Every structure is written in structure tokens, then in C-alpha cells.
Coordinates of C-alpha atoms in Angstrom, one line a residue:
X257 CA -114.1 -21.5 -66.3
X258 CA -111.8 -23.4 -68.2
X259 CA -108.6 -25.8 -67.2
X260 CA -106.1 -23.0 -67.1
X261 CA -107.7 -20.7 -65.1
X262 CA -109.5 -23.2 -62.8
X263 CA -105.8 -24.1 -61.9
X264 CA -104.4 -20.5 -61.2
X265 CA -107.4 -20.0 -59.0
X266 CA -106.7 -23.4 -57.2
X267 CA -103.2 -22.5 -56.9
X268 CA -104.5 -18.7 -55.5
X269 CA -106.7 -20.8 -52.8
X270 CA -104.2 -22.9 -51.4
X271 CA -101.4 -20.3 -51.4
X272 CA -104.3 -18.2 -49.5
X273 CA -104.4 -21.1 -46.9
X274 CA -101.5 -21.9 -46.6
X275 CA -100.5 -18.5 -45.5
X276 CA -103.3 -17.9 -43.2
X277 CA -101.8 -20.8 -41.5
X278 CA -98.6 -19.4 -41.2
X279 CA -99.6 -15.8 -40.2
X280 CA -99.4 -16.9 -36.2
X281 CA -96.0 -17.7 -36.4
X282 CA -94.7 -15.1 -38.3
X283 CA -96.8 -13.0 -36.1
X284 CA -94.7 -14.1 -33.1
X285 CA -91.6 -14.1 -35.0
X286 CA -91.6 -10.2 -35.4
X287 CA -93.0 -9.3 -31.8
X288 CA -89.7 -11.4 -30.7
X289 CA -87.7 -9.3 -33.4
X290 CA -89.4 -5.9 -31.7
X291 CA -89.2 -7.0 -28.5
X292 CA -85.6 -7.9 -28.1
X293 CA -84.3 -5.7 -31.5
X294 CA -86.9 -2.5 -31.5
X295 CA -85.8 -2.2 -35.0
X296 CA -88.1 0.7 -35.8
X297 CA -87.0 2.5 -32.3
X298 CA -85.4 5.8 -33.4
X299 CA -85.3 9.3 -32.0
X300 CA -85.5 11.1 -35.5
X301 CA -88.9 9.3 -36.3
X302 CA -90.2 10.4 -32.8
X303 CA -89.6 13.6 -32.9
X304 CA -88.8 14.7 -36.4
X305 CA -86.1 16.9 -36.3
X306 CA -86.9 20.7 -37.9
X307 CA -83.9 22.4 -39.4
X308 CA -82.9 23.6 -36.1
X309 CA -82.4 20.6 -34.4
X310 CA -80.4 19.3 -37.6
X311 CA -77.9 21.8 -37.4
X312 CA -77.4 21.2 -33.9
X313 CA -76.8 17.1 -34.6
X314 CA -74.2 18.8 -37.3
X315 CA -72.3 20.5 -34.7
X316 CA -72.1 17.8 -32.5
X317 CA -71.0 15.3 -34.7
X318 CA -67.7 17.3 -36.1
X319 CA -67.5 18.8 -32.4
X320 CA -63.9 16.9 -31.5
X321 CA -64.8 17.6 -27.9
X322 CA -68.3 16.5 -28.7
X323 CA -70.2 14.1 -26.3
X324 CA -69.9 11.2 -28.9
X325 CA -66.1 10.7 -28.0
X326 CA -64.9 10.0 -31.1
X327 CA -62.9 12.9 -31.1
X328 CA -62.3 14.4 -34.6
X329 CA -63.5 11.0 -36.3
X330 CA -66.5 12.9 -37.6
X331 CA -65.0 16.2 -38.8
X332 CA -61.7 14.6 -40.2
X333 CA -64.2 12.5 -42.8
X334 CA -65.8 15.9 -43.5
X335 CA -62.4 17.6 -44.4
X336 CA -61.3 14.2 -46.3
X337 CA -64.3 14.7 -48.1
X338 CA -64.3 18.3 -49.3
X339 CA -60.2 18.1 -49.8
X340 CA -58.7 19.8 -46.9
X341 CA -56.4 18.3 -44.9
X342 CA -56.9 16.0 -41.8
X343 CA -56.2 17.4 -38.1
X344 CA -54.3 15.5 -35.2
X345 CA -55.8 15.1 -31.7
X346 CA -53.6 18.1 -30.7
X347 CA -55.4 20.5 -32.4
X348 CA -57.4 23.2 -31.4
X349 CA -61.0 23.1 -32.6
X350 CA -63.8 25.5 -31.7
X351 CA -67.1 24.8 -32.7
X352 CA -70.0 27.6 -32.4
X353 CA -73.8 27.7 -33.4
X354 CA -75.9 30.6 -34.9
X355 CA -72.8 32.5 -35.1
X356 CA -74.1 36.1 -35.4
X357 CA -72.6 38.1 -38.6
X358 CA -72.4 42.1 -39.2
X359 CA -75.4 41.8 -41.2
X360 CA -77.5 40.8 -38.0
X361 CA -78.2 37.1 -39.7
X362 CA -76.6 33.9 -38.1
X363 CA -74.3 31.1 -39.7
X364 CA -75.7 27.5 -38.4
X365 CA -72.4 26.1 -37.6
X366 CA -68.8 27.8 -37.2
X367 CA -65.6 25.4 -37.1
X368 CA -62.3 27.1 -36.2
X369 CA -59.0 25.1 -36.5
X370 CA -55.6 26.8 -36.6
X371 CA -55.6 26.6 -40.4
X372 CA -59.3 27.3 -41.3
X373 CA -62.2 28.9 -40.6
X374 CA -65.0 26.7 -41.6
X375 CA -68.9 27.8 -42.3
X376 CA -71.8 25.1 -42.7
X377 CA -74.9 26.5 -43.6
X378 CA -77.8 24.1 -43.2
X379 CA -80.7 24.5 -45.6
X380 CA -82.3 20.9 -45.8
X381 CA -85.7 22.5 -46.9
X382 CA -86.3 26.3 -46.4
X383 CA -85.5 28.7 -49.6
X384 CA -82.1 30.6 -49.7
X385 CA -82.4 34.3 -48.4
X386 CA -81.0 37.3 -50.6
X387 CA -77.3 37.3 -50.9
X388 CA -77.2 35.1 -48.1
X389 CA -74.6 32.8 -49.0
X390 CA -72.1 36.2 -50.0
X391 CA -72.8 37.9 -47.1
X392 CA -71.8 34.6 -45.0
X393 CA -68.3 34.4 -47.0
X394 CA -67.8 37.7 -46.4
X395 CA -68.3 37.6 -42.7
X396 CA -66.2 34.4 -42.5
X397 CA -63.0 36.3 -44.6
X398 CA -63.7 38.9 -41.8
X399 CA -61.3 37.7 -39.0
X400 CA -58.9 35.2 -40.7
X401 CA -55.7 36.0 -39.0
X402 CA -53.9 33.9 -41.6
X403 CA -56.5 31.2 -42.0
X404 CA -58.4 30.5 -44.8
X405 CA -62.7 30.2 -45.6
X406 CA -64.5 27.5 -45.9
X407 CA -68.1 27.6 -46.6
X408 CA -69.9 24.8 -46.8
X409 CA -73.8 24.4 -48.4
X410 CA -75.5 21.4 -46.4
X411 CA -78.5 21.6 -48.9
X412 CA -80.3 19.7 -51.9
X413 CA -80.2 23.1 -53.6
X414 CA -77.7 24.8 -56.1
X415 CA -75.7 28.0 -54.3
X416 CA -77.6 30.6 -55.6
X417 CA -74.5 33.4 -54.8
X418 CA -71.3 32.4 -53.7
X419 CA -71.8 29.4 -55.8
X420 CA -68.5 29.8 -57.1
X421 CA -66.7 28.9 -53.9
X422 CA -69.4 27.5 -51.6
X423 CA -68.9 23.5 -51.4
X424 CA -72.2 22.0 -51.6
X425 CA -72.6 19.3 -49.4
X426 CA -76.5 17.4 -50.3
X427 CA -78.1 15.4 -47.6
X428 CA -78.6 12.3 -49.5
X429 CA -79.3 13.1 -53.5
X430 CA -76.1 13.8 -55.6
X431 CA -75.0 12.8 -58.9
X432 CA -72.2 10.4 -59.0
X433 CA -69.2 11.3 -57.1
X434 CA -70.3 14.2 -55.2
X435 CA -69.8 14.6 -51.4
X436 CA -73.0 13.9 -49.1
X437 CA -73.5 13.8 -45.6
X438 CA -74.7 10.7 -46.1
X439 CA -71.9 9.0 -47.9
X440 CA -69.6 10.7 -44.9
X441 CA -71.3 9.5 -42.0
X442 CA -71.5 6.0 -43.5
X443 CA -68.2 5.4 -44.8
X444 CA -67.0 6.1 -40.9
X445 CA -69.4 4.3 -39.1
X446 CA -66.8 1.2 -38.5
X447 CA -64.7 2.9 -37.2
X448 CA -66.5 4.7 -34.3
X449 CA -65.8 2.3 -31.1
X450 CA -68.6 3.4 -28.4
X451 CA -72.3 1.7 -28.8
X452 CA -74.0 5.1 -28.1
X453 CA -73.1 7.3 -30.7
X454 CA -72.5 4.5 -33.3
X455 CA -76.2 3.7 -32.6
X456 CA -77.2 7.3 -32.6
X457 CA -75.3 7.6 -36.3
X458 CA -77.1 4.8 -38.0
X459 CA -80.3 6.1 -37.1
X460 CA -79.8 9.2 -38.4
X461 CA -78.2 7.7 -41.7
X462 CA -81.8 5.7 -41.5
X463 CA -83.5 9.0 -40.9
X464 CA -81.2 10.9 -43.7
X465 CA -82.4 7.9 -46.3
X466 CA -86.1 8.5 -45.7
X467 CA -86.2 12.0 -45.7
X468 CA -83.9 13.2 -48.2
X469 CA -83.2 9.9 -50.5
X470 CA -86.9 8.9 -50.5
X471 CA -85.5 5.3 -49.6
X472 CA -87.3 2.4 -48.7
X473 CA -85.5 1.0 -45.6
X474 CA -86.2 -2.5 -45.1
X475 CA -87.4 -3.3 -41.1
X476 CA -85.9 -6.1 -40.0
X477 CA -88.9 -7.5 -38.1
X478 CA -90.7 -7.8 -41.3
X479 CA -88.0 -10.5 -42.5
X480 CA -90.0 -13.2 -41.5
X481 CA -92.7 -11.9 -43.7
X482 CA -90.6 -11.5 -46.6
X483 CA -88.5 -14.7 -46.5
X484 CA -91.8 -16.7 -46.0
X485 CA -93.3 -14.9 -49.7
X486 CA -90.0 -15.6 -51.1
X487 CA -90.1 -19.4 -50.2
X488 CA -93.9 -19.5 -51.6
X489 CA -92.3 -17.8 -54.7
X490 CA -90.2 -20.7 -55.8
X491 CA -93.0 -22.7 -56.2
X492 CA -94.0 -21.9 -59.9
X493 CA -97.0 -22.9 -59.8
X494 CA -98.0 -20.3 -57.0
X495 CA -95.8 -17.5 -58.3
X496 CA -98.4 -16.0 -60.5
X497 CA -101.2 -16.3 -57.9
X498 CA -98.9 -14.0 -55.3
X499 CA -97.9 -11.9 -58.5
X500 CA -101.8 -11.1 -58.7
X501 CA -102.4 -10.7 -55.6
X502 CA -99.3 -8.2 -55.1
X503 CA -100.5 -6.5 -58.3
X504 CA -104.0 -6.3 -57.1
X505 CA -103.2 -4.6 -54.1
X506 CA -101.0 -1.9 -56.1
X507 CA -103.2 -1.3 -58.9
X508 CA -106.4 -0.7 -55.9
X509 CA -104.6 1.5 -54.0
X510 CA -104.2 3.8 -57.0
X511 CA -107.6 3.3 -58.5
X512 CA -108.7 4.6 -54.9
X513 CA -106.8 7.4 -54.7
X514 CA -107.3 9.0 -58.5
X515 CA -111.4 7.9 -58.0
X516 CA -111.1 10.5 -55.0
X517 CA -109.6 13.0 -56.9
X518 CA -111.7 12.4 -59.7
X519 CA -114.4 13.1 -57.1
X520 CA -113.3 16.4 -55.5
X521 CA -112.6 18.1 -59.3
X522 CA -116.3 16.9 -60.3
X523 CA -117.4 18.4 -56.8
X524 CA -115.5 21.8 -57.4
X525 CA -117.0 21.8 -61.1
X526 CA -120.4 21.2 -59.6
X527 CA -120.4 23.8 -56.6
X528 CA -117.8 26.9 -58.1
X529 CA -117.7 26.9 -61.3
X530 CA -117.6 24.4 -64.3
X531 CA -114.2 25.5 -65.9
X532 CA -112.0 24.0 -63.3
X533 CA -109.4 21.3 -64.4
X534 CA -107.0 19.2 -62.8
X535 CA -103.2 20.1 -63.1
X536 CA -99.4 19.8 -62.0
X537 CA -96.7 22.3 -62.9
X538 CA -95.1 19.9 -64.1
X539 CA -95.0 18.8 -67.9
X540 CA -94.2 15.4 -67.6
X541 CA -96.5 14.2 -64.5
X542 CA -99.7 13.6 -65.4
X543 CA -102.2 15.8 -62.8
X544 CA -103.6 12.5 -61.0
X545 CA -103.7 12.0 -57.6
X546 CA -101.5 8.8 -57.5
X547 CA -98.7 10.4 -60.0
X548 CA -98.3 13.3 -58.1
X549 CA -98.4 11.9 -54.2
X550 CA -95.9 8.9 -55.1
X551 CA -93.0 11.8 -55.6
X552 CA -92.3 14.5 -53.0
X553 CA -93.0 18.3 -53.5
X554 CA -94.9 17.2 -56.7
X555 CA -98.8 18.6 -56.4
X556 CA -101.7 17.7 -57.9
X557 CA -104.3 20.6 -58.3
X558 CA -106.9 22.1 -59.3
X559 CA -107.4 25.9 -61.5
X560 CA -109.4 27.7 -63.5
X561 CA -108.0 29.0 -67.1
X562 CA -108.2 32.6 -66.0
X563 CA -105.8 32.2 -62.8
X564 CA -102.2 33.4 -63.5
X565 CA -99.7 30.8 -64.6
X566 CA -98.5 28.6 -62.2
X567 CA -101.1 29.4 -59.2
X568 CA -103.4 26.0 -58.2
X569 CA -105.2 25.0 -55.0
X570 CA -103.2 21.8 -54.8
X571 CA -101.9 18.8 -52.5
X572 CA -98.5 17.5 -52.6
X573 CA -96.3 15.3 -50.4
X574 CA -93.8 17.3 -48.6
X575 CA -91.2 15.5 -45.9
X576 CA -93.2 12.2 -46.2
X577 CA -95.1 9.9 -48.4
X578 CA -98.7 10.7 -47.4
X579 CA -97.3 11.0 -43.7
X580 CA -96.1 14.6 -45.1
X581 CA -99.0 15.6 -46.8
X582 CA -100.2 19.5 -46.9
X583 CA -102.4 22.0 -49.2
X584 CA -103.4 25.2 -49.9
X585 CA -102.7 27.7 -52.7
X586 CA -99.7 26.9 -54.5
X587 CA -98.0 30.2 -55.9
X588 CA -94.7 30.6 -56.1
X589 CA -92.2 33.4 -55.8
X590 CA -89.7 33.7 -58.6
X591 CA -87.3 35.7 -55.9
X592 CA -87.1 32.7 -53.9
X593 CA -85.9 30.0 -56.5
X594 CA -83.1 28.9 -57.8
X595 CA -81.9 30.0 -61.2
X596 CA -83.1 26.5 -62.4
X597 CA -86.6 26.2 -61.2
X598 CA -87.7 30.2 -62.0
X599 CA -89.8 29.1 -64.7
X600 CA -92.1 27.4 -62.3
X601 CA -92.5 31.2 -60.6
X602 CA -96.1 32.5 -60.5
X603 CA -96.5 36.0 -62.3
X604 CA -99.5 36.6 -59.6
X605 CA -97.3 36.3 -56.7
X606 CA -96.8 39.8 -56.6
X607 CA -99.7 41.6 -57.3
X608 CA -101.4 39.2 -54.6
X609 CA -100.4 39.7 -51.2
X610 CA -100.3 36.2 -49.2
X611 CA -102.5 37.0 -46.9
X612 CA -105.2 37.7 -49.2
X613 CA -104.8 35.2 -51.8
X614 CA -107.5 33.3 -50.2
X615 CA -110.1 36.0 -51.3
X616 CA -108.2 36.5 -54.3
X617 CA -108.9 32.6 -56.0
X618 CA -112.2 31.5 -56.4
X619 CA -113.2 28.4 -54.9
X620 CA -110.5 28.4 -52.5
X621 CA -112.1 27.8 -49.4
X622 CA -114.6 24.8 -51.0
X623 CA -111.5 23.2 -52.4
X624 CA -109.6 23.7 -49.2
X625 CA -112.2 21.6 -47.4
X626 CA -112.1 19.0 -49.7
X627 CA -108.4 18.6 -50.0
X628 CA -107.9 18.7 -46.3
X629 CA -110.7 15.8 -46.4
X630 CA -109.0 14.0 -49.4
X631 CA -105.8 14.4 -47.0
X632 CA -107.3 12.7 -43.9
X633 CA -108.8 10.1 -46.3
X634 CA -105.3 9.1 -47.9
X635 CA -104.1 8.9 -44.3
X636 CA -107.1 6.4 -43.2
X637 CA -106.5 4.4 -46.4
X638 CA -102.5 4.0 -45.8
X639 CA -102.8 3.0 -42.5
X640 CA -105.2 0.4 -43.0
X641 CA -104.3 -2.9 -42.5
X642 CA -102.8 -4.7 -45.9

């Protein structure tokens, strides 16, 4: 070992100490944080909100006579938003949920004001139904009585009909400019005067972060942590033993995780047949466990040549980083997508009914197990300590 890198290893040893030492402290330091702050406390993360229980946070919130008190603090921003004018105190709102149409299917949220009749429909994850969007337009021209329609798409997704006229209102992801919920909700959270529902907000601004934006949110009880690195960091001679050692950690954790997959297609090859191959639909991810898990709704599989395009036994990441993780056979149904993403349809979605794809791709079951092991793994991994 020469001078240089007898140094950097000297300078890795006593940064090693030095933080040891310190780990008691900051130990203490963030149980004071939890105990008095309970920064990570949140309804949302306990009980994960399905789209249900979304729509009916939506309706409270721009409910003027809604338990937050705020009045129309809430639904004024929406209007400002979307370009419709503001209402006084002295208007009359009504606000309804699953609002049955003609058609026998159910609008998520109905806002009536003396000048508008306003439609949200919530789609945060599910597909869009046939003519769904129309139909909802047309059912909310239906009984105007001089007011005007408002539809509103609380979605990620394109308006695949109605498009036209439907205001699409994303979660989180937009391009610069565009409305969110997210970007409404935060812009008024000054301005909302009781501790309750100002609390509440944040948390689900938090919660709308993670799911939709794929955020990092920083925990304030981890500041101690953080500031303590940063202060070791000035030091230049111990900045590139932390850099290795936060590299290290990084470059492991996906050496682990594309050796498992590695694993499992040499496994299938082994016990089903030897023209398996890894894959991802998509051209510009490369079909390894690590690329395809860092990124929601992204799956890494596994097929054979002589499958129809676009079918795989695969894993992906769905609501959550590794948290979210689920598998099966991945075939999807042009009818069901967007305009955009139809070229990522499956031409054996039809012939195959769902129920019987199982039987219908070989291997499935083997892979299945396998996956659903690789699955608990990844969660074992993550939630190690370090």
C-alpha cells in the first residue's frame, strides 16, 4: 500500500470512529425530535388511502360547509386555478359524492354553485372506462338551469374522450405551468387559520409528493444525521472517505438486487425451458432488476421469443418504491390505454382470457414463486439496517 492510499484509508478509519462516537447522541437527538415532533406521524401512511377514500378528502376539502372550517378557502383556489371566477361566503354550494348518472355509473364528486355545475372525476390509478368521460359531460349538461359544465380530470392520465373540454387537473406530475392539486393545496396553506385541517393538508401534500411525484421528503428527525455528515464533509481530507463509503453502499445495493435477478432468469432457464430472456417494454430501460424497480410501473421480466408481443411474467414497483411491489403476467389491453401508450398493448390479450393466462404461459407458475420470493427478498434487503 502506498502513501496515497495509506492516507485515504487512515482518513476512512478515523471518520469511521469518529462517527461511531457520535451515533449515541444523534441517536437521542432524533428520539427527542419523534417524541415531541412525530415527524413521520401521518394518517395517509397508516392507512393508505384507495381511490375511494381520495375522492372523499376531495369533497371535503372544496366542501364550503366542510368540517375544516375554512369555508370556501379550498374550492375558491380550485376555481382560481382552472379560470372561473371566485364565490363569496353568501353563496350557495352543494357538494355530492358518487352522484349516480342515466347511464347507471357515478361521478366522484358533484359541486353546484348558482353559476356552475362542477364534475371532478378522480382517477389517481385505475384505467379510464369506455366513453366515460362523454357520458359524464353529458349527464352534467343534463340539468343546467342556466348554469354552465365544468368537468374536471383529477388524473396523471390524458382525457381519452371529452378531452376537448375536460380540465385535467394531475396529482403531482405536470409540465410547466399546468394546474395540480398539488400546487393548489400548497399555494393556500398560509392562509388556512385552524391547526387541524392545516395539519391534515400538509400531510396529505406529503402524501401527494410520495405517491404521485415520487419525491424524496426529507424527515426532520433525520437532521441531526444529515447536518453531522455535512460537518464531516468540510473536512477535505475525509470527504472522499464518506464519498466511498456513500458510493459503496449504492453501488451494493444494486449489485444485490441485479445478482438476484440474474439468479431467478438462470433458474427459469434451468427448470422451463432454456430460451427465456430477461426484458422490459420499454426500449430505453435496460431489463435489470435495479433499472426497472428504481422507477414506478416500470417491470422487469422474463419471456420466451414465442409469447406474443408485449406479454412477460414480470415485477414492477407500483404505488411505492419496493414498499409497492407486485407480479404476475403482464399483458396489457390496448382498449384500456390511452391513445399514447397503445403501442405497449399486447396482441394476446384477446385471444387469452385472464383467467386462463396462467395455463396459457409456460413457466408461469415456477416464475411466480420465484418473483414473489425475489419480492420478499427486496423487502428484507431495504429494511435492513444501513
Amino acid at each position: 500500500m502506498d502513501d496515497r492510499h495509506a492516507g485515504n484509508f487512515q482518513a476512512l478509519t478515523n471518520y469511521l470512529d469518529d462517527f461511531t462516537k457520535m451515533l449515541p447522541r444523534l441517536l437521542a437527538m432524533r428520539e427527542g425530535i419523534n417524541l415531541y415532533g412525530a415527524t413521520t406521524f401521518s394518517p395517509f401512511s397508516i392507512f393508505n388511502p384507495d381511490e375511494n377514500t381520495l375522492s372523499r378528502v376531495v369533497a371535503e376539502l372544496f366542501d364550503p360547509g366542510g368540517s375544516h372550517g375554512q369555508g370556501p378557502l379550498f374550492l375558491n383556489g380550485l376555481l382560481s386555478a382552472i379560470g372561473i371566477p371566485r364565490l363569496n361566503r353568501l353563496d350557495t354550494v352543494k357538494v355530492r359524492r358518487e352522484v349516480l348518472t342515466r347511464a347507471k355509473r357515478r361521478i366522484d364528486v358533484v359541486i353546484e354553485t348558482s353559476r356552475h355545475v362542477i364534475g371532478i372525476e378522480n382517477k389517481p390509478w385505475a384505467a379510464q372506462q369506455k366513453n366515460q368521460l362523454a357520458d359524464y359531460l353529458a349527464e352534467l349538461k343534463a340539468d343546467l338551469h342556466g348554469r354552465k359544465p365544468v368537468l374536471i380530470f383529477l388524473s396523471d392520465q390524458e382525457a381519452q374522450t371529452a378531452g376537448e373540454v375536460a380540465i385535467r387537473v394531475p396529482y403531482y406530475n405536470t409540465e410547466e405551468g399546468e394546474t395540480t392539486l398539488h400546487k393548489v393545496l400548497s399555494t393556500l396553506t398560509a392562509e388556512i387559520k385552524a391547526n387541524a385541517p392545516k395539519a391534515f393538508v400538509e400531510d396529505f401534500l406529503r402524501y401527494i409528493e410520495i405517491k404521485f411525484g415520487g419525491e424524496y421528503v426529507d424527515t426532520p428527525a433525520d437532521k441531526p444525521f444529515i447536518d453531522a455528515v455535512n460537518a464531516e464533509f468540510d473536512d477535505l481530507q475525509r470527504r472522499k472517505a464518506i464519498a466511498s463509503i456513500l458510493l459503496s453502499h449504492e453501488v451494493l445495493h444494486i449489485r444485490i438486487l441485479d445478482e438476484i435477478g440474474e439468479y431467478l432468469l438462470a433458474e427459469v432457464r434451468g427448470k422451463v425451458s432454456g430460451d427465456f430472456e430477461a426484458s422490459c417494454p420499454f426500449p430505453d430501460i435496460d431489463p435489470k432488476v435495479s433499472d426497472c424497480l428504481w422507477q414506478k410501473w416500470t417491470p422487469y421480466g422474463l419471456r420466451r421469443p414465442s409469447w406474443p408481443t408485449n406479454c412477460h411474467v414480470a415485477i414492477e414497483a407500483g404505488i411505492d418504491w419496493v414498499d409497492g411491489i407486485i407480479f404476475g403476467v403482464r399483458c396489457p389491453d390496448g382498449s384500456e390505454l390511452s391513445e399514447q401508450y397503445r403501442h405497449y398493448a399486447s396482441p394476446g390479450r384477446k385471444p387469452w382470457k385472464v383467467w386462463s393466462l396462467p395455463s396459457q404461459v409456460e413457466g408461469r407458475r415456477f416464475i411466480g414463486r420465484g418473483i414473489n420470493n425475489l419480492r420478499s427478498d427486496i423487502g428484507d434487503r431495504n429494511s435492513a439496517p444501513g
